[in-house]
PDB file of C-alpha atoms in Angstrom:
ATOM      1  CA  UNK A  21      45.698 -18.375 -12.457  1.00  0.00           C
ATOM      2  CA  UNK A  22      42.093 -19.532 -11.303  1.00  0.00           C
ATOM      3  CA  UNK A  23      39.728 -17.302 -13.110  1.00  0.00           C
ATOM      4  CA  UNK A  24      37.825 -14.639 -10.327  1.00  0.00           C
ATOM      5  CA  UNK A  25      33.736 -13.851 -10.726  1.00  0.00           C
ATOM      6  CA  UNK A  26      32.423 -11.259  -9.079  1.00  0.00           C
ATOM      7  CA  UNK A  27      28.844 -10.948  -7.680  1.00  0.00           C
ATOM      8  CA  UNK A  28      27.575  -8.227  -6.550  1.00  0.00           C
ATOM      9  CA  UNK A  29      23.628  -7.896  -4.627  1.00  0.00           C
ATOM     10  CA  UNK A  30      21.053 -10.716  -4.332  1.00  0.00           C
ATOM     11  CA  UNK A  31      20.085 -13.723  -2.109  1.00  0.00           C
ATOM     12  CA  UNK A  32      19.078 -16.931  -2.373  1.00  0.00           C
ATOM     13  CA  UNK A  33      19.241 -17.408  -6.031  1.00  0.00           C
ATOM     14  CA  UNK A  34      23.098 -15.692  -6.157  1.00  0.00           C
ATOM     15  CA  UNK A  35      24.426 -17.978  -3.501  1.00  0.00           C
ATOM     16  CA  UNK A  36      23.435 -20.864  -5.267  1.00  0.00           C
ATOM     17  CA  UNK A  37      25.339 -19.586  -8.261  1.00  0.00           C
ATOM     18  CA  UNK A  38      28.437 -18.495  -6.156  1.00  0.00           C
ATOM     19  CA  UNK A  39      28.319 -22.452  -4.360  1.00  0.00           C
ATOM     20  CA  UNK A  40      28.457 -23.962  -8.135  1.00  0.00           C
ATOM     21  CA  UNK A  41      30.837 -21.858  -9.563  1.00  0.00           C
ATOM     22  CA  UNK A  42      33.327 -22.154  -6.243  1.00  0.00           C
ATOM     23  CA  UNK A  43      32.710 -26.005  -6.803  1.00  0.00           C
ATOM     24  CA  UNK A  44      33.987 -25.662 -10.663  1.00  0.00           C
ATOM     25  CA  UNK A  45      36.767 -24.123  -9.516  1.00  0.00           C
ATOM     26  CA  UNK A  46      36.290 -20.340  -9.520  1.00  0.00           C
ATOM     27  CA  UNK A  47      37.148 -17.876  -7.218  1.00  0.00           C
ATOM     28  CA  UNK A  48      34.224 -16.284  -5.938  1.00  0.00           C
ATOM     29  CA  UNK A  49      34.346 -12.299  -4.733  1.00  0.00           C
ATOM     30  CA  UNK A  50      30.835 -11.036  -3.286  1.00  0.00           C
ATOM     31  CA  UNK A  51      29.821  -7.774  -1.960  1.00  0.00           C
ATOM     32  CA  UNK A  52      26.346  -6.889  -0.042  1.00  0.00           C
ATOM     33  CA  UNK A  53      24.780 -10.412  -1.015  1.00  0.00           C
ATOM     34  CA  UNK A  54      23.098 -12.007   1.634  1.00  0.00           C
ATOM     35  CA  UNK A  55      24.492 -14.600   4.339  1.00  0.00           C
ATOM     36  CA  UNK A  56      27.648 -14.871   2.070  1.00  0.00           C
ATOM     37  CA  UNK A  57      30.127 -13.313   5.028  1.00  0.00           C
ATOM     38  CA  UNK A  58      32.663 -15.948   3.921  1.00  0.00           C
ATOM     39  CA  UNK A  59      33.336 -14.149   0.534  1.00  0.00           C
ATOM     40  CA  UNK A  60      31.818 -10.826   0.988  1.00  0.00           C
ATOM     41  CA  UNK A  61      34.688  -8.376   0.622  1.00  0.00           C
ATOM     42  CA  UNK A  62      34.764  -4.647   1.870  1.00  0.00           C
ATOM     43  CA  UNK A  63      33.532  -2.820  -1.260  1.00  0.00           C
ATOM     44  CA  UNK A  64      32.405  -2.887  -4.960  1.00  0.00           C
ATOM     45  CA  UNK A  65      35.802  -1.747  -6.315  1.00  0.00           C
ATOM     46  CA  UNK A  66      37.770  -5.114  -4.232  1.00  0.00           C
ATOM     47  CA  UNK A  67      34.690  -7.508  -5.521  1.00  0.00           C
ATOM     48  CA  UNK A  68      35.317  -6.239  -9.320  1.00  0.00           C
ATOM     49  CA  UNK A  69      39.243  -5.690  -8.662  1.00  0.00           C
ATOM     50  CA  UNK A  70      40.691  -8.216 -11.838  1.00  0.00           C
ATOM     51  CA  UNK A  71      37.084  -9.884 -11.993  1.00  0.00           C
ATOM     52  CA  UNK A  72      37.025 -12.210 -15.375  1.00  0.00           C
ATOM     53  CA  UNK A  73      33.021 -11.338 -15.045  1.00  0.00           C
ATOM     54  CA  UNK A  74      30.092  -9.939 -13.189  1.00  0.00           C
ATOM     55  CA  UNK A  75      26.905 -11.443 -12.118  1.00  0.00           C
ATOM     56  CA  UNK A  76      24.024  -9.410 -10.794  1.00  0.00           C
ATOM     57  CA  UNK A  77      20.767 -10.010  -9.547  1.00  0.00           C
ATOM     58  CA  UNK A  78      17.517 -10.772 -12.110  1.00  0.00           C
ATOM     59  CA  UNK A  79      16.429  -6.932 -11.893  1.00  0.00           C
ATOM     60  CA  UNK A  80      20.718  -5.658 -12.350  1.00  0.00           C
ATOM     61  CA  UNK A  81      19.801  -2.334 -11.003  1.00  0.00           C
ATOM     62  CA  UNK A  82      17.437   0.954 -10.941  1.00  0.00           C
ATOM     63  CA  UNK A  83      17.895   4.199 -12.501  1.00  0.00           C
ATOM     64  CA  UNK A  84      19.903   5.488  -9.456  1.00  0.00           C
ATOM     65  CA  UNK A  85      22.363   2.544 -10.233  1.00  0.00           C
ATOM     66  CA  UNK A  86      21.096   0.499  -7.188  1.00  0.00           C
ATOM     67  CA  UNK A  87      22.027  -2.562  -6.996  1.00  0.00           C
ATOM     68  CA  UNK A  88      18.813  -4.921  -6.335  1.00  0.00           C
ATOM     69  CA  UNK A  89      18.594  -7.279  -3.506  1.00  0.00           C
ATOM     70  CA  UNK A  90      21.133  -5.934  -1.644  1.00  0.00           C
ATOM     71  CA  UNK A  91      22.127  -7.249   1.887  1.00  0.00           C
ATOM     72  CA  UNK A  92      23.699  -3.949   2.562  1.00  0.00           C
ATOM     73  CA  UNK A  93      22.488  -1.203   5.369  1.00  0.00           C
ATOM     74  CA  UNK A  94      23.774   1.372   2.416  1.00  0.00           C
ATOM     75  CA  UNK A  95      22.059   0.992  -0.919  1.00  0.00           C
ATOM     76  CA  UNK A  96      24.745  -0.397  -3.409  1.00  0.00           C
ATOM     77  CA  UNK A  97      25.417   1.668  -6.532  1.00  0.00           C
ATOM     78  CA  UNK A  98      26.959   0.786  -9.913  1.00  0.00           C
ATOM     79  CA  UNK A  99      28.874   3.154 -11.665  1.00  0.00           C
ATOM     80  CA  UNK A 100      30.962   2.935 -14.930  1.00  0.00           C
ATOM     81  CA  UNK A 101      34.187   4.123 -12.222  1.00  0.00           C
ATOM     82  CA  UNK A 102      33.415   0.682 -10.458  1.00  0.00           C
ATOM     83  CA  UNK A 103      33.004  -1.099 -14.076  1.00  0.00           C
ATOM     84  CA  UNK A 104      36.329  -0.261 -14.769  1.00  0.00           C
ATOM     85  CA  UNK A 105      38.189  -1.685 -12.285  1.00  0.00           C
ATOM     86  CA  UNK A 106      37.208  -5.290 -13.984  1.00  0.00           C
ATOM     87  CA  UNK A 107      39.022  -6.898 -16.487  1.00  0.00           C
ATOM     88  CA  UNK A 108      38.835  -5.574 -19.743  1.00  0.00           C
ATOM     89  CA  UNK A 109      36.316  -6.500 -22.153  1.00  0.00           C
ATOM     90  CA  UNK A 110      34.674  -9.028 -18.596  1.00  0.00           C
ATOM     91  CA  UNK A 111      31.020  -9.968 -19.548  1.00  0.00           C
ATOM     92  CA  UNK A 112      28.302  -8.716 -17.585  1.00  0.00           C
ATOM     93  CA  UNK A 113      25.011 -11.108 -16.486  1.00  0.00           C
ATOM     94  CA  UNK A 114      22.113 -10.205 -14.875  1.00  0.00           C
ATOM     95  CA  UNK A 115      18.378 -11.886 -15.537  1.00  0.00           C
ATOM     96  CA  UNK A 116      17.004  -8.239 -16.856  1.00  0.00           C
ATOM     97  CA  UNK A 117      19.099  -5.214 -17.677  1.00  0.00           C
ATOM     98  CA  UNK A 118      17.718  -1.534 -16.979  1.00  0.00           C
ATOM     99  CA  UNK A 119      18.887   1.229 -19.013  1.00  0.00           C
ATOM    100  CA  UNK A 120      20.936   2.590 -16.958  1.00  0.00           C
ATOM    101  CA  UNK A 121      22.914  -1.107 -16.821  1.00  0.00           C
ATOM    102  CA  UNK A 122      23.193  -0.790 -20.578  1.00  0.00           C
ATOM    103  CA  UNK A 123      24.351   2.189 -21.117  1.00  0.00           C
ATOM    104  CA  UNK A 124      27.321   1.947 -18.630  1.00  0.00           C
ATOM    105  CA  UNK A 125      27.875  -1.602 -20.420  1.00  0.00           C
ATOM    106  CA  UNK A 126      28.700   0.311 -23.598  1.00  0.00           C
ATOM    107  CA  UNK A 127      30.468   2.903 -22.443  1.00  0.00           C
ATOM    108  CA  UNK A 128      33.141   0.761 -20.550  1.00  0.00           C
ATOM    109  CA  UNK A 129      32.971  -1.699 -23.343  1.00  0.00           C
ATOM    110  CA  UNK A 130      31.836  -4.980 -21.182  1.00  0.00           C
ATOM    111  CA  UNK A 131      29.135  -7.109 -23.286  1.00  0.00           C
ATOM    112  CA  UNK A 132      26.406  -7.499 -21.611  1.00  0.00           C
ATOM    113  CA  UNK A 133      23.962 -10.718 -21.409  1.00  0.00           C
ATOM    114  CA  UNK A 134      19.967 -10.749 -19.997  1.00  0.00           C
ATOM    115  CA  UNK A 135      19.496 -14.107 -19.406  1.00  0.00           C
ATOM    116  CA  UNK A 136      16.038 -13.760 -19.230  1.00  0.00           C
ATOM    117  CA  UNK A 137      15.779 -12.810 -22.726  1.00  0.00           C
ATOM    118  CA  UNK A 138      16.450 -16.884 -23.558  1.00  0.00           C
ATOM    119  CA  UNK A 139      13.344 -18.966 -23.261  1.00  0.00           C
ATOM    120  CA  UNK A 140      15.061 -22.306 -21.844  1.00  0.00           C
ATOM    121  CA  UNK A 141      15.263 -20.016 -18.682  1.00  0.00           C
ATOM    122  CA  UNK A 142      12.706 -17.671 -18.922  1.00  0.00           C
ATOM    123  CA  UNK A 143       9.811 -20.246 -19.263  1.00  0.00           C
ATOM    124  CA  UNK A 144      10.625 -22.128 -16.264  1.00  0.00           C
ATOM    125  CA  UNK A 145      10.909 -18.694 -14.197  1.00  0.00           C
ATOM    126  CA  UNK A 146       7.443 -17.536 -15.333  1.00  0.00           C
ATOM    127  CA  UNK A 147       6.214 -21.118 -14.211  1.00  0.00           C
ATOM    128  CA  UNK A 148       7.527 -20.666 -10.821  1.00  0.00           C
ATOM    129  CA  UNK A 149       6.557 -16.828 -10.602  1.00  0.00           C
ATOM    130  CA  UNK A 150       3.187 -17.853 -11.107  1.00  0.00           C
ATOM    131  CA  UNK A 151       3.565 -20.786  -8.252  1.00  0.00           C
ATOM    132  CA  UNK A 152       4.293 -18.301  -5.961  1.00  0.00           C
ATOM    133  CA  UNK A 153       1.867 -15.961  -7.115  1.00  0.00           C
ATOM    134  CA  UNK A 154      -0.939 -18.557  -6.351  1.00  0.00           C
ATOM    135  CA  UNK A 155       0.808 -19.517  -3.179  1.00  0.00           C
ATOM    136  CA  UNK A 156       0.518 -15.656  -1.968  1.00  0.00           C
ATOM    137  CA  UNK A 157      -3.160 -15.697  -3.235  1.00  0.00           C
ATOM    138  CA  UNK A 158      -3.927 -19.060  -0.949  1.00  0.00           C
ATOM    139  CA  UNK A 159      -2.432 -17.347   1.993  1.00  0.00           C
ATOM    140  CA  UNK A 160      -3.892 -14.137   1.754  1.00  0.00           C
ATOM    141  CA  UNK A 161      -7.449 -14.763   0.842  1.00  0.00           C
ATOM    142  CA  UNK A 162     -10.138 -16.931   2.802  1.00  0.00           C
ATOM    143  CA  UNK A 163     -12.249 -18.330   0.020  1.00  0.00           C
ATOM    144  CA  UNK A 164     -11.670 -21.434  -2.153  1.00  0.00           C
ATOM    145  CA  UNK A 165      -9.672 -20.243  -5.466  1.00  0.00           C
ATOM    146  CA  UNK A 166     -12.641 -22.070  -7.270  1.00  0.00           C
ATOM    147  CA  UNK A 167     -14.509 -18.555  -6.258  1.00  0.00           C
ATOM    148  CA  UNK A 168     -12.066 -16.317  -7.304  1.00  0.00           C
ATOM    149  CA  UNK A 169     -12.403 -14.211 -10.233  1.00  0.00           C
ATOM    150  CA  UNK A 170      -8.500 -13.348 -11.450  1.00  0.00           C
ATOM    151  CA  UNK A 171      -7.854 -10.160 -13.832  1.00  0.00           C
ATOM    152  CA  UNK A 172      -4.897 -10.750 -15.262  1.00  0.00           C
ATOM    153  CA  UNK A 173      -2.390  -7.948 -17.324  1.00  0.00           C
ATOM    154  CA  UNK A 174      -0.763  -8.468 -20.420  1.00  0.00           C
ATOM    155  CA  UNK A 175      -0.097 -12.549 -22.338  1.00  0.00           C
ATOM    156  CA  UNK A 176       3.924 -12.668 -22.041  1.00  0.00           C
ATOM    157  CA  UNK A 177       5.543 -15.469 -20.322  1.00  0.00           C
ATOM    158  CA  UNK A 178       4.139 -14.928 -16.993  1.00  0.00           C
ATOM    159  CA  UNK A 179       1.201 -13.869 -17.685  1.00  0.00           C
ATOM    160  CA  UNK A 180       0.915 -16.653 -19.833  1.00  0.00           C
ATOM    161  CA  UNK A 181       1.862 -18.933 -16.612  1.00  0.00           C
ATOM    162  CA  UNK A 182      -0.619 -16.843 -14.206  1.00  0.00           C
ATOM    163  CA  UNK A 183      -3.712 -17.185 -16.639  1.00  0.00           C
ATOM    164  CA  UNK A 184      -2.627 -21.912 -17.184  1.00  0.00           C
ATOM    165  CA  UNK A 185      -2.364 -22.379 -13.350  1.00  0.00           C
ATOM    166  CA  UNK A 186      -5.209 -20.355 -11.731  1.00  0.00           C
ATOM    167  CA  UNK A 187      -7.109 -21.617 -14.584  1.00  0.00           C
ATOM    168  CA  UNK A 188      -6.254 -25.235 -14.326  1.00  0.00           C
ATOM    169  CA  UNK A 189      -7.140 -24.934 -10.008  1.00  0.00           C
ATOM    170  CA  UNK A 190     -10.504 -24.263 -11.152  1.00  0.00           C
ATOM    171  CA  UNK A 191     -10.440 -19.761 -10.751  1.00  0.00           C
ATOM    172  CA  UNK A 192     -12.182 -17.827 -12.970  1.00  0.00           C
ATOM    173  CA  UNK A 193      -9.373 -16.381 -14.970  1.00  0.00           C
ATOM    174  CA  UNK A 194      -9.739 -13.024 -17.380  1.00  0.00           C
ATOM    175  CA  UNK A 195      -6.713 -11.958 -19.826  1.00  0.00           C
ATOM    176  CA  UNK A 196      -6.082  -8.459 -21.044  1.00  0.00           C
ATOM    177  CA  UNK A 197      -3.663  -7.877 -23.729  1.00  0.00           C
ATOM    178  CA  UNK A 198      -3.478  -5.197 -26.783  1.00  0.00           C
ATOM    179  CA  UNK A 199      -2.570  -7.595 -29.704  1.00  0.00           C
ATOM    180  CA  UNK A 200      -4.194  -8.956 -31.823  1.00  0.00           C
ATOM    181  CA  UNK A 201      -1.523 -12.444 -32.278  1.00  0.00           C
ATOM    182  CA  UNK A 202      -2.272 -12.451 -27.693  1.00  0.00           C
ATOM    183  CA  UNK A 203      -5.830 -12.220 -28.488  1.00  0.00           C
ATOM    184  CA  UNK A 204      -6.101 -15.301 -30.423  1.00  0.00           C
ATOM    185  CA  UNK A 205      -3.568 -17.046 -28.905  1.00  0.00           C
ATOM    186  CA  UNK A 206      -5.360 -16.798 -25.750  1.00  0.00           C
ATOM    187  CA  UNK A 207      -8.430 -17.897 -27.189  1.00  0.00           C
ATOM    188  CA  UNK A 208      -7.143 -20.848 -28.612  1.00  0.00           C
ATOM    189  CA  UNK A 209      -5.587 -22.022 -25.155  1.00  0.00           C
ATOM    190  CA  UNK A 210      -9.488 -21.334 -23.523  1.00  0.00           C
ATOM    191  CA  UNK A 211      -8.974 -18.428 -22.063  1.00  0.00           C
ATOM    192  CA  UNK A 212     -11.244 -15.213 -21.736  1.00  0.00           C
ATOM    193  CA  UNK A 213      -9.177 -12.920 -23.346  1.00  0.00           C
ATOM    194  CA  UNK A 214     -10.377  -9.149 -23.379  1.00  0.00           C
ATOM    195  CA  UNK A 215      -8.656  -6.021 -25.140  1.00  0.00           C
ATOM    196  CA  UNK A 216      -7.737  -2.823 -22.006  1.00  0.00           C
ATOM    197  CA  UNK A 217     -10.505  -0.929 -23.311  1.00  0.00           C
ATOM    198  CA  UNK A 218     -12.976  -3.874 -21.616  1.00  0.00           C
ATOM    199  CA  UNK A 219     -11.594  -3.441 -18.188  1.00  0.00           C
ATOM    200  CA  UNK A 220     -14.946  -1.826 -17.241  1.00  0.00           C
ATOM    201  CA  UNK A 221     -16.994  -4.890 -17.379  1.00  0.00           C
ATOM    202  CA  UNK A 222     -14.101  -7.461 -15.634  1.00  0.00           C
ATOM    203  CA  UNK A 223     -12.963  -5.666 -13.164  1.00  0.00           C
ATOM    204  CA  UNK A 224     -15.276  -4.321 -10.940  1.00  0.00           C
ATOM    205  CA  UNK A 225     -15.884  -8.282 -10.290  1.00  0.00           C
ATOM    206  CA  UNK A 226     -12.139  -9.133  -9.670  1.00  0.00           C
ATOM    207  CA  UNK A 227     -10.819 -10.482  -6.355  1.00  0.00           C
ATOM    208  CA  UNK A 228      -7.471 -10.262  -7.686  1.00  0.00           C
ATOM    209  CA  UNK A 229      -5.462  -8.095 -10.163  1.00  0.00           C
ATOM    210  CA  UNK A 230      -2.043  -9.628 -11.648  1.00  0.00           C
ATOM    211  CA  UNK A 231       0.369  -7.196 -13.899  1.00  0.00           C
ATOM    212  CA  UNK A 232       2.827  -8.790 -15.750  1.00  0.00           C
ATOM    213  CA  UNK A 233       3.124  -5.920 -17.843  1.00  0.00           C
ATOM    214  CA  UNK A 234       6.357  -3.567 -17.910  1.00  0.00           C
ATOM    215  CA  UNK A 235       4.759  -0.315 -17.941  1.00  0.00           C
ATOM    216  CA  UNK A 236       2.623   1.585 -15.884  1.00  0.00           C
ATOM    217  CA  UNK A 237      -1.020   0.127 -16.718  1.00  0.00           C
ATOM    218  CA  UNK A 238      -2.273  -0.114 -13.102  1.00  0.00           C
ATOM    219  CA  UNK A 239      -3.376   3.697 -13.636  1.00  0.00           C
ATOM    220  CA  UNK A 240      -5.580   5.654 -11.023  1.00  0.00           C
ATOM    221  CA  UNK A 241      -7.965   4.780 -13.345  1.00  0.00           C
ATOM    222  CA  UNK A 242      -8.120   1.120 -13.429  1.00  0.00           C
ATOM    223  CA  UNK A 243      -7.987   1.217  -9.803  1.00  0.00           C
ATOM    224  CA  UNK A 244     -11.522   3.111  -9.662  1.00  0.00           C
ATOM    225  CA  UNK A 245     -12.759   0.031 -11.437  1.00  0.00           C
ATOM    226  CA  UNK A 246     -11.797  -2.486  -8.499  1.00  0.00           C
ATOM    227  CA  UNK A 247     -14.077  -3.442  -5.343  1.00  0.00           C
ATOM    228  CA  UNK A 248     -12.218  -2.436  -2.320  1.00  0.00           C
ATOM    229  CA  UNK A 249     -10.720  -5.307  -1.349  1.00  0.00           C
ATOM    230  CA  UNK A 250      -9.042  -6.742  -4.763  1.00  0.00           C
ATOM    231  CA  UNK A 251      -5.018  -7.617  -4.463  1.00  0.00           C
ATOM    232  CA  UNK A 252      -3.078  -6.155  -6.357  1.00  0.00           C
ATOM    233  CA  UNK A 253      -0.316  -7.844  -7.640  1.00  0.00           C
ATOM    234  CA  UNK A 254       2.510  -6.252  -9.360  1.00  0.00           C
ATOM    235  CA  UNK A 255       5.172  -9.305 -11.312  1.00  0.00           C
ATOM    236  CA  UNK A 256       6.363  -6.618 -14.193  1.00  0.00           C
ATOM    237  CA  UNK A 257       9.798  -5.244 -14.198  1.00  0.00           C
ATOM    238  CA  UNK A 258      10.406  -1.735 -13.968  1.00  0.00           C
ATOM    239  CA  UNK A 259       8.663   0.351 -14.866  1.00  0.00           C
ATOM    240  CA  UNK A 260       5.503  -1.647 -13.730  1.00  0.00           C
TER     241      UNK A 260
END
């Protein structure tokens, strides 16, 4: 018997998956994804009904159980009562996993993969995160990015990516980070790296503030320090 995946949520990036995997030969349940009316089915429990595995957006879900992305007029929730109607022991994927998605993982006993946890897919995402990032910034602001003066938060992946490519189109670019190894990486790749407790003397300046950081940093606080009309840009996963 032809082995069933189950996707549940998402857009773009999740009907590309579903179109590969029908090609290899899987059959392909979706529920609430996006211009997929040829598979979607009429609820969770048919989509995971016998499902060899589950696929989920990047972000999985919140800490309602929401599913993210979904194409659905009511929010989509996960629950470990849905989880069980897979297959035993079927694998769970999703780009980043909240705690709520882990927890229900190990109760029903389904292993559980983050994709995003593996660089050779990672990297590549934080590249393209920050080509949209400067896309957003081109559209949204009417000066040259040559004149722009970019904060950005935290020297992981995407920040990483953020700090190379506004740097490399000529924007003044300003790293924060808290240690030490990001400090002097940072340096050593030209950048203007700066510890959080500096944000006094960057960021009234900034024309644009990027997070990339996973917790809430973007305090009341820090946004006393900005001139009225800096962008804000939030990349982090919950809870940034």
């Amino acid at each position: 018997m032809t082995m069933k995946v189950a996707l549940m949520g998402g857009a773009l990036r999740e009907q590309i998956v579903a179109d590969h995997l029908r090609e290899k030969g899987f059959r392909i349940a979706t529920y609430a994804m996006k211009d997929m009316r040829s598979t979607d089915v009429k609820s969770a429990e048919v989509c995971l009904k016998d499902a060899s595995a589950l696929i989920l957006p990047v972000r999985s879900n919140d800490r309602e159980g929401l599913i993210g992305g979904s194409s659905s007029a009511c929010p989509v929730a996960l629950n470990e009562k849905v989880l069980n109607t897979m297959g035993d022991r079927a694998p769970i994927y999703c780009g980043i996993a909240s705690e709520e998605l882990r927890s229900m993982a190990k109760k029903t006993e389904h292993p559980l993969y983050e994709v995003m946890e593996h660089d050779d897919i990672a990297i590549p995402n934080a590249v393209l995160t920050a080509e949209g990032t400067l896309f957003y910034v081109m559209e949204q602001l009417s000066v040259g990015l040559r004149e722009l003066h970019i904060a950005v938060f935290g020297y992981g992946r995407v920040g990483k990516a953020c700090a190379e490519l506004f740097s490399a189109v000529g924007s003044r670019v300003t790293v924060f980070c808290r240690q030490r190894s990001d400090w002097e990486a940072g340096r050593e790749h030209g950048f203007d790296m700066r510890y959080y407790g500096g944000t006094g003397a960057i960021l009234p300046k900034a024309d644009v503030l990027i997070n990339t950081v996973p917790a809430i940093v973007v305090t009341e606080e820090i946004m006393k320090q900005l001139k009225p009309k800096c962008h804000i840009i939030d990349l982090a996963s919950y809870p940034g």
